[in-house]
PDB file of C-alpha atoms in Angstrom:
ATOM      1  CA  MET A 248     147.325  -4.084  94.147  1.00  0.00           C
ATOM      2  CA  ASN A 249     147.537  -1.200  96.609  1.00  0.00           C
ATOM      3  CA  ASN A 250     145.553   1.922  97.492  1.00  0.00           C
ATOM      4  CA  PHE A 251     142.305   0.824  95.873  1.00  0.00           C
ATOM      5  CA  THR A 252     139.219   2.857  96.632  1.00  0.00           C
ATOM      6  CA  SER A 253     136.267   0.849  97.911  1.00  0.00           C
ATOM      7  CA  ILE A 254     133.769   0.868  95.044  1.00  0.00           C
ATOM      8  CA  LEU A 255     131.054  -1.400  96.450  1.00  0.00           C
ATOM      9  CA  GLU A 256     130.063  -2.321  99.963  1.00  0.00           C
ATOM     10  CA  GLY A 257     127.376  -4.517 101.454  1.00  0.00           C
ATOM     11  CA  ARG A 258     126.389  -4.081 105.087  1.00  0.00           C
ATOM     12  CA  ASN A 259     124.324  -6.529 107.122  1.00  0.00           C
ATOM     13  CA  LEU A 260     122.910  -8.267 104.054  1.00  0.00           C
ATOM     14  CA  LYS A 261     120.361 -10.866 105.066  1.00  0.00           C
ATOM     15  CA  ILE A 262     117.719 -12.881 103.253  1.00  0.00           C
ATOM     16  CA  GLN A 263     115.501 -15.185 105.252  1.00  0.00           C
ATOM     17  CA  ILE A 264     112.583 -17.330 104.109  1.00  0.00           C
ATOM     18  CA  GLY A 265     110.611 -18.487 107.111  1.00  0.00           C
ATOM     19  CA  ASN A 266     113.191 -19.792 109.545  1.00  0.00           C
ATOM     20  CA  THR A 267     115.721 -20.527 106.803  1.00  0.00           C
ATOM     21  CA  VAL A 268     118.561 -18.033 106.370  1.00  0.00           C
ATOM     22  CA  ILE A 269     119.542 -17.878 102.681  1.00  0.00           C
ATOM     23  CA  LEU A 270     122.148 -15.128 103.003  1.00  0.00           C
ATOM     24  CA  ASP A 271     123.831 -13.614 106.035  1.00  0.00           C
ATOM     25  CA  VAL A 272     126.773 -11.338 105.221  1.00  0.00           C
ATOM     26  CA  PRO A 273     127.552  -8.721 107.895  1.00  0.00           C
ATOM     27  CA  GLU A 274     130.036  -6.885 105.665  1.00  0.00           C
ATOM     28  CA  ILE A 275     131.708  -7.184 102.282  1.00  0.00           C
ATOM     29  CA  ARG A 276     133.865  -4.505 100.690  1.00  0.00           C
ATOM     30  CA  ILE A 277     135.006  -4.689  97.090  1.00  0.00           C
ATOM     31  CA  GLN A 278     137.949  -2.628  95.935  1.00  0.00           C
ATOM     32  CA  ALA A 279     138.018  -0.648  92.687  1.00  0.00           C
ATOM     33  CA  GLY A 280     139.817  -2.672  90.023  1.00  0.00           C
ATOM     34  CA  GLU A 281     139.757  -5.847  92.102  1.00  0.00           C
ATOM     35  CA  PHE A 282     139.007  -9.350  90.868  1.00  0.00           C
ATOM     36  CA  LEU A 283     137.102 -10.980  93.730  1.00  0.00           C
ATOM     37  CA  SER A 284     136.122 -14.625  93.415  1.00  0.00           C
ATOM     38  CA  VAL A 285     133.232 -15.976  95.480  1.00  0.00           C
ATOM     39  CA  ILE A 286     133.580 -19.731  95.833  1.00  0.00           C
ATOM     40  CA  GLY A 287     131.592 -22.490  97.494  1.00  0.00           C
ATOM     41  CA  HIS A 288     129.530 -25.573  96.813  1.00  0.00           C
ATOM     42  CA  ASN A 289     126.273 -25.358  94.865  1.00  0.00           C
ATOM     43  CA  GLY A 290     123.658 -23.779  97.132  1.00  0.00           C
ATOM     44  CA  ALA A 291     126.221 -21.941  99.269  1.00  0.00           C
ATOM     45  CA  GLY A 292     124.702 -18.545  98.416  1.00  0.00           C
ATOM     46  CA  LYS A 293     127.148 -17.341  95.760  1.00  0.00           C
ATOM     47  CA  THR A 294     124.599 -16.424  93.083  1.00  0.00           C
ATOM     48  CA  THR A 295     122.272 -14.919  95.689  1.00  0.00           C
ATOM     49  CA  LEU A 296     125.083 -12.671  96.926  1.00  0.00           C
ATOM     50  CA  LEU A 297     125.960 -11.561  93.384  1.00  0.00           C
ATOM     51  CA  LYS A 298     122.323 -10.811  92.550  1.00  0.00           C
ATOM     52  CA  MET A 299     121.970  -8.870  95.786  1.00  0.00           C
ATOM     53  CA  LEU A 300     125.102  -6.799  95.125  1.00  0.00           C
ATOM     54  CA  CYS A 301     123.932  -6.210  91.554  1.00  0.00           C
ATOM     55  CA  CYS A 302     120.497  -5.136  92.866  1.00  0.00           C
ATOM     56  CA  LEU A 303     118.665  -7.775  90.845  1.00  0.00           C
ATOM     57  CA  MET A 304     116.723  -9.062  93.845  1.00  0.00           C
ATOM     58  CA  LYS A 305     114.208  -7.591  96.193  1.00  0.00           C
ATOM     59  CA  LYS A 306     115.598  -5.399  98.911  1.00  0.00           C
ATOM     60  CA  PRO A 307     117.356  -7.513 101.558  1.00  0.00           C
ATOM     61  CA  LYS A 308     115.479  -8.234 104.747  1.00  0.00           C
ATOM     62  CA  GLU A 309     118.163  -6.213 106.460  1.00  0.00           C
ATOM     63  CA  GLY A 310     121.140  -4.107 105.432  1.00  0.00           C
ATOM     64  CA  GLU A 311     122.198  -1.777 102.666  1.00  0.00           C
ATOM     65  CA  ILE A 312     124.420  -1.623  99.598  1.00  0.00           C
ATOM     66  CA  LEU A 313     126.725   1.318  98.932  1.00  0.00           C
ATOM     67  CA  PHE A 314     128.253   2.307  95.600  1.00  0.00           C
ATOM     68  CA  LYS A 315     131.197   4.670  96.020  1.00  0.00           C
ATOM     69  CA  ASP A 316     130.064   5.433  99.586  1.00  0.00           C
ATOM     70  CA  ARG A 317     126.510   6.303  98.503  1.00  0.00           C
ATOM     71  CA  THR A 318     123.593   4.170  99.635  1.00  0.00           C
ATOM     72  CA  ILE A 319     121.735   2.697  96.681  1.00  0.00           C
ATOM     73  CA  GLY A 320     118.084   3.669  96.736  1.00  0.00           C
ATOM     74  CA  SER A 321     118.574   6.958  98.577  1.00  0.00           C
ATOM     75  CA  GLU A 322     121.864   8.744  97.843  1.00  0.00           C
ATOM     76  CA  CYS A 323     122.348   6.816  94.580  1.00  0.00           C
ATOM     77  CA  SER A 324     119.343   5.899  92.447  1.00  0.00           C
ATOM     78  CA  LEU A 325     118.821   2.291  91.432  1.00  0.00           C
ATOM     79  CA  MET A 326     118.714   3.343  87.764  1.00  0.00           C
ATOM     80  CA  GLU A 327     122.038   5.170  88.052  1.00  0.00           C
ATOM     81  CA  TYR A 328     123.660   2.152  89.712  1.00  0.00           C
ATOM     82  CA  ARG A 329     122.349  -0.333  87.167  1.00  0.00           C
ATOM     83  CA  ARG A 330     123.988   1.687  84.408  1.00  0.00           C
ATOM     84  CA  LYS A 331     127.330   1.175  86.145  1.00  0.00           C
ATOM     85  CA  VAL A 332     127.125  -2.605  86.584  1.00  0.00           C
ATOM     86  CA  THR A 333     126.254  -5.671  84.548  1.00  0.00           C
ATOM     87  CA  MET A 334     125.871  -9.359  85.303  1.00  0.00           C
ATOM     88  CA  VAL A 335     126.651 -12.305  83.044  1.00  0.00           C
ATOM     89  CA  PHE A 336     124.621 -15.320  84.080  1.00  0.00           C
ATOM     90  CA  GLN A 337     125.534 -18.997  83.893  1.00  0.00           C
ATOM     91  CA  GLU A 338     123.023 -19.304  81.050  1.00  0.00           C
ATOM     92  CA  PRO A 339     123.879 -16.633  78.444  1.00  0.00           C
ATOM     93  CA  LEU A 340     120.248 -15.405  77.963  1.00  0.00           C
ATOM     94  CA  LEU A 341     120.773 -14.409  74.336  1.00  0.00           C
ATOM     95  CA  PHE A 342     118.009 -13.088  72.094  1.00  0.00           C
ATOM     96  CA  ASP A 343     116.767 -14.939  69.004  1.00  0.00           C
ATOM     97  CA  THR A 344     118.687 -12.715  66.617  1.00  0.00           C
ATOM     98  CA  THR A 345     122.228 -12.405  65.302  1.00  0.00           C
ATOM     99  CA  VAL A 346     125.347 -12.275  67.432  1.00  0.00           C
ATOM    100  CA  TYR A 347     125.865  -8.686  66.262  1.00  0.00           C
ATOM    101  CA  ASN A 348     122.367  -7.613  67.301  1.00  0.00           C
ATOM    102  CA  ASN A 349     122.745  -9.268  70.696  1.00  0.00           C
ATOM    103  CA  VAL A 350     125.851  -7.232  71.454  1.00  0.00           C
ATOM    104  CA  ALA A 351     124.271  -4.069  70.036  1.00  0.00           C
ATOM    105  CA  SER A 352     121.030  -4.469  72.011  1.00  0.00           C
ATOM    106  CA  GLY A 353     122.346  -3.110  75.295  1.00  0.00           C
ATOM    107  CA  LEU A 354     123.989  -0.158  73.574  1.00  0.00           C
ATOM    108  CA  LYS A 355     120.705   0.826  71.948  1.00  0.00           C
ATOM    109  CA  PHE A 356     118.917   0.559  75.292  1.00  0.00           C
ATOM    110  CA  HIS A 357     121.551   2.813  76.874  1.00  0.00           C
ATOM    111  CA  GLY A 358     121.029   5.427  74.179  1.00  0.00           C
ATOM    112  CA  ILE A 359     124.413   5.127  72.463  1.00  0.00           C
ATOM    113  CA  GLU A 360     124.521   7.012  69.168  1.00  0.00           C
ATOM    114  CA  HIS A 361     123.760   4.754  66.205  1.00  0.00           C
ATOM    115  CA  SER A 362     126.915   5.959  64.441  1.00  0.00           C
ATOM    116  CA  ASP A 363     129.057   4.677  67.351  1.00  0.00           C
ATOM    117  CA  ILE A 364     127.411   1.298  67.840  1.00  0.00           C
ATOM    118  CA  ASN A 365     129.113  -0.586  65.002  1.00  0.00           C
ATOM    119  CA  ALA A 366     132.640   0.243  66.171  1.00  0.00           C
ATOM    120  CA  ILE A 367     131.833  -0.719  69.771  1.00  0.00           C
ATOM    121  CA  VAL A 368     130.196  -3.998  68.763  1.00  0.00           C
ATOM    122  CA  MET A 369     133.036  -5.032  66.472  1.00  0.00           C
ATOM    123  CA  GLU A 370     135.690  -4.086  69.022  1.00  0.00           C
ATOM    124  CA  ASN A 371     134.111  -6.378  71.604  1.00  0.00           C
ATOM    125  CA  LEU A 372     133.460  -9.236  69.200  1.00  0.00           C
ATOM    126  CA  GLU A 373     137.130  -9.075  68.221  1.00  0.00           C
ATOM    127  CA  ARG A 374     138.158  -9.080  71.884  1.00  0.00           C
ATOM    128  CA  PHE A 375     136.732 -12.576  72.177  1.00  0.00           C
ATOM    129  CA  GLY A 376     137.659 -13.763  68.687  1.00  0.00           C
ATOM    130  CA  ILE A 377     134.075 -14.086  67.440  1.00  0.00           C
ATOM    131  CA  SER A 378     133.785 -11.280  64.879  1.00  0.00           C
ATOM    132  CA  HIS A 379     133.366 -13.941  62.174  1.00  0.00           C
ATOM    133  CA  LEU A 380     130.141 -15.019  63.920  1.00  0.00           C
ATOM    134  CA  LYS A 381     128.475 -11.602  63.801  1.00  0.00           C
ATOM    135  CA  GLY A 382     125.822 -12.708  61.286  1.00  0.00           C
ATOM    136  CA  ARG A 383     125.065 -16.033  62.965  1.00  0.00           C
ATOM    137  CA  SER A 384     121.880 -16.645  64.908  1.00  0.00           C
ATOM    138  CA  ALA A 385     122.740 -16.653  68.597  1.00  0.00           C
ATOM    139  CA  TRP A 386     120.597 -19.734  69.075  1.00  0.00           C
ATOM    140  CA  THR A 387     122.886 -21.788  66.798  1.00  0.00           C
ATOM    141  CA  LEU A 388     126.059 -21.096  68.788  1.00  0.00           C
ATOM    142  CA  SER A 389     128.035 -23.616  70.786  1.00  0.00           C
ATOM    143  CA  SER A 390     128.085 -23.149  74.563  1.00  0.00           C
ATOM    144  CA  GLY A 391     131.522 -21.540  74.419  1.00  0.00           C
ATOM    145  CA  GLU A 392     130.529 -19.177  71.606  1.00  0.00           C
ATOM    146  CA  ALA A 393     127.364 -18.200  73.462  1.00  0.00           C
ATOM    147  CA  ARG A 394     129.342 -17.389  76.618  1.00  0.00           C
ATOM    148  CA  LYS A 395     131.729 -15.235  74.580  1.00  0.00           C
ATOM    149  CA  THR A 396     128.807 -13.393  72.988  1.00  0.00           C
ATOM    150  CA  SER A 397     127.299 -12.741  76.401  1.00  0.00           C
ATOM    151  CA  LEU A 398     130.627 -11.416  77.685  1.00  0.00           C
ATOM    152  CA  ALA A 399     131.104  -9.219  74.607  1.00  0.00           C
ATOM    153  CA  ARG A 400     127.623  -7.768  75.177  1.00  0.00           C
ATOM    154  CA  ALA A 401     128.451  -7.047  78.816  1.00  0.00           C
ATOM    155  CA  LEU A 402     131.813  -5.396  78.147  1.00  0.00           C
ATOM    156  CA  ALA A 403     130.388  -3.310  75.301  1.00  0.00           C
ATOM    157  CA  LEU A 404     128.390  -1.415  77.930  1.00  0.00           C
ATOM    158  CA  LYS A 405     131.625  -0.373  79.678  1.00  0.00           C
ATOM    159  CA  PRO A 406     130.397  -1.122  83.198  1.00  0.00           C
ATOM    160  CA  GLU A 407     132.441  -0.238  86.242  1.00  0.00           C
ATOM    161  CA  ILE A 408     131.602  -3.558  87.909  1.00  0.00           C
ATOM    162  CA  LEU A 409     131.169  -6.883  86.118  1.00  0.00           C
ATOM    163  CA  PHE A 410     129.460  -9.779  87.902  1.00  0.00           C
ATOM    164  CA  LEU A 411     130.166 -13.243  86.465  1.00  0.00           C
ATOM    165  CA  ASP A 412     128.060 -16.177  87.649  1.00  0.00           C
ATOM    166  CA  GLU A 413     129.776 -19.530  86.945  1.00  0.00           C
ATOM    167  CA  PRO A 414     130.987 -18.550  83.430  1.00  0.00           C
ATOM    168  CA  PHE A 415     132.753 -21.894  82.926  1.00  0.00           C
ATOM    169  CA  ALA A 416     129.924 -24.162  84.096  1.00  0.00           C
ATOM    170  CA  SER A 417     128.973 -26.990  81.700  1.00  0.00           C
ATOM    171  CA  LEU A 418     131.729 -26.147  79.203  1.00  0.00           C
ATOM    172  CA  ASP A 419     133.882 -28.954  77.845  1.00  0.00           C
ATOM    173  CA  PRO A 420     137.576 -28.766  78.854  1.00  0.00           C
ATOM    174  CA  LEU A 421     138.738 -27.215  75.567  1.00  0.00           C
ATOM    175  CA  ALA A 422     136.022 -24.529  75.526  1.00  0.00           C
ATOM    176  CA  LYS A 423     136.733 -23.771  79.185  1.00  0.00           C
ATOM    177  CA  ASP A 424     140.470 -23.371  78.553  1.00  0.00           C
ATOM    178  CA  ILE A 425     139.821 -21.044  75.608  1.00  0.00           C
ATOM    179  CA  LEU A 426     137.365 -18.886  77.564  1.00  0.00           C
ATOM    180  CA  TYR A 427     139.669 -18.790  80.586  1.00  0.00           C
ATOM    181  CA  SER A 428     142.519 -17.581  78.375  1.00  0.00           C
ATOM    182  CA  ASP A 429     140.237 -14.919  76.888  1.00  0.00           C
ATOM    183  CA  LEU A 430     139.246 -13.638  80.329  1.00  0.00           C
ATOM    184  CA  GLU A 431     142.852 -13.732  81.511  1.00  0.00           C
ATOM    185  CA  ARG A 432     143.815 -11.609  78.503  1.00  0.00           C
ATOM    186  CA  VAL A 433     140.850  -9.217  78.391  1.00  0.00           C
ATOM    187  CA  LEU A 434     139.866  -8.457  81.987  1.00  0.00           C
ATOM    188  CA  PRO A 435     143.164  -7.146  83.430  1.00  0.00           C
ATOM    189  CA  LYS A 436     143.369  -4.619  80.575  1.00  0.00           C
ATOM    190  CA  SER A 437     139.782  -3.468  81.044  1.00  0.00           C
ATOM    191  CA  GLY A 438     140.209  -1.800  84.427  1.00  0.00           C
ATOM    192  CA  LEU A 439     136.942  -3.377  85.537  1.00  0.00           C
ATOM    193  CA  THR A 440     136.066  -4.457  89.028  1.00  0.00           C
ATOM    194  CA  VAL A 441     135.053  -8.118  88.705  1.00  0.00           C
ATOM    195  CA  VAL A 442     133.027 -10.275  91.094  1.00  0.00           C
ATOM    196  CA  PHE A 443     133.141 -13.887  89.978  1.00  0.00           C
ATOM    197  CA  ALA A 444     131.149 -16.823  91.400  1.00  0.00           C
ATOM    198  CA  THR A 445     132.373 -20.391  90.973  1.00  0.00           C
ATOM    199  CA  HIS A 446     132.310 -23.766  92.721  1.00  0.00           C
ATOM    200  CA  ASP A 447     135.756 -24.678  91.351  1.00  0.00           C
ATOM    201  CA  TYR A 448     138.800 -23.354  93.200  1.00  0.00           C
ATOM    202  CA  GLY A 449     140.956 -24.015  90.154  1.00  0.00           C
ATOM    203  CA  ASP A 450     139.052 -21.320  88.262  1.00  0.00           C
ATOM    204  CA  VAL A 451     140.221 -18.534  90.553  1.00  0.00           C
ATOM    205  CA  LEU A 452     143.901 -19.071  91.211  1.00  0.00           C
ATOM    206  CA  ARG A 453     145.421 -17.054  88.362  1.00  0.00           C
ATOM    207  CA  LEU A 454     142.779 -14.347  88.089  1.00  0.00           C
ATOM    208  CA  SER A 455     141.834 -13.411  91.651  1.00  0.00           C
ATOM    209  CA  HIS A 456     143.194 -10.761  93.965  1.00  0.00           C
ATOM    210  CA  ARG A 457     140.996 -12.112  96.778  1.00  0.00           C
ATOM    211  CA  VAL A 458     138.786 -15.134  97.357  1.00  0.00           C
ATOM    212  CA  ALA A 459     135.611 -15.212  99.464  1.00  0.00           C
ATOM    213  CA  VAL A 460     134.704 -18.732 100.593  1.00  0.00           C
ATOM    214  CA  MET A 461     130.983 -19.236 101.287  1.00  0.00           C
ATOM    215  CA  GLU A 462     129.039 -21.890 103.176  1.00  0.00           C
ATOM    216  CA  ASN A 463     125.338 -21.842 104.067  1.00  0.00           C
ATOM    217  CA  GLY A 464     124.903 -18.224 102.990  1.00  0.00           C
ATOM    218  CA  LYS A 465     127.853 -16.938 105.007  1.00  0.00           C
ATOM    219  CA  ILE A 466     131.343 -15.796 104.050  1.00  0.00           C
ATOM    220  CA  ILE A 467     133.721 -18.013 106.019  1.00  0.00           C
ATOM    221  CA  GLN A 468     136.990 -16.459 104.846  1.00  0.00           C
ATOM    222  CA  ILE A 469     137.956 -13.649 102.484  1.00  0.00           C
ATOM    223  CA  GLU A 470     141.654 -13.184 101.712  1.00  0.00           C
ATOM    224  CA  ASP A 471     144.132 -13.535  98.866  1.00  0.00           C
ATOM    225  CA  PRO A 472     144.189 -17.020  97.271  1.00  0.00           C
ATOM    226  CA  ASP A 473     147.603 -17.945  98.652  1.00  0.00           C
ATOM    227  CA  THR A 474     146.559 -17.159 102.228  1.00  0.00           C
ATOM    228  CA  VAL A 475     143.327 -19.130 101.864  1.00  0.00           C
ATOM    229  CA  LEU A 476     145.296 -22.121 100.587  1.00  0.00           C
ATOM    230  CA  LYS A 477     148.034 -21.999 103.215  1.00  0.00           C
ATOM    231  CA  HIS A 478     145.997 -20.746 106.175  1.00  0.00           C
ATOM    232  CA  PRO A 479     142.366 -21.893 105.812  1.00  0.00           C
ATOM    233  CA  ALA A 480     140.060 -20.357 108.403  1.00  0.00           C
ATOM    234  CA  ASN A 481     138.547 -23.701 109.397  1.00  0.00           C
ATOM    235  CA  SER A 482     138.166 -27.340 108.408  1.00  0.00           C
ATOM    236  CA  PHE A 483     135.446 -26.535 105.857  1.00  0.00           C
ATOM    237  CA  VAL A 484     137.728 -24.211 103.865  1.00  0.00           C
ATOM    238  CA  SER A 485     140.512 -26.775 104.017  1.00  0.00           C
ATOM    239  CA  SER A 486     138.259 -29.647 102.929  1.00  0.00           C
ATOM    240  CA  PHE A 487     136.709 -27.559 100.147  1.00  0.00           C
ATOM    241  CA  TYR A 488     140.138 -27.008  98.634  1.00  0.00           C
ATOM    242  CA  ARG A 489     141.065 -30.686  98.984  1.00  0.00           C
ATOM    243  CA  LEU A 490     137.836 -31.752  97.252  1.00  0.00           C
ATOM    244  CA  ASN A 491     138.595 -29.398  94.368  1.00  0.00           C
ATOM    245  CA  ARG A 492     142.053 -30.932  94.024  1.00  0.00           C
ATOM    246  CA  THR A 493     140.760 -34.481  93.636  1.00  0.00           C
TER     247      THR A 493
END
């Protein structure tokens, strides 16, 4: 993975409520085509960082976000940026309609021609092996099926950056293994830049180019997984890995 262009950058990102600092990230740069995993315990600031980078939160108390070297909100409009990124939440947030209509909904909102929608929807349902569920109500799906539907909906939009917030959380071991295999098969071929939040180090080892370890709203270390494992920046990073191994 060489010669990537920086596609997204956060500078001096800070969120503070009263005297409590929720997020404090002086700098984070994400390479085009990279799979970056953000790991840490629950409450470490992972989801907050993803929402901030995806511009789904209020403007940070300090700092700025740049997309392809253009500051979002001035040189790059928020609407333009949001058409280039999508976020899949821990809870799938599916509509009370069919699986097909859930995947098609974003395409309609983005103004995709009606004649093109069917092919795009079916292509993405097939990617995740759920085309046979197209007529099912999304609210009757298993947790694993719902996550796949949410991912199919996200990829159908052809974003440049995909944010994944704990996609394996609460899944049983079999459903997790199946979804992991799907992501391992689909994402490298997509050319997407992926930012992935998880509390489980085991989730990131095969997929990630780099790992950002967070504690108390701060990034403690950001390097390739092998370096983080062999040369942890401090005792917290080392203990976090050991806890995930037990």
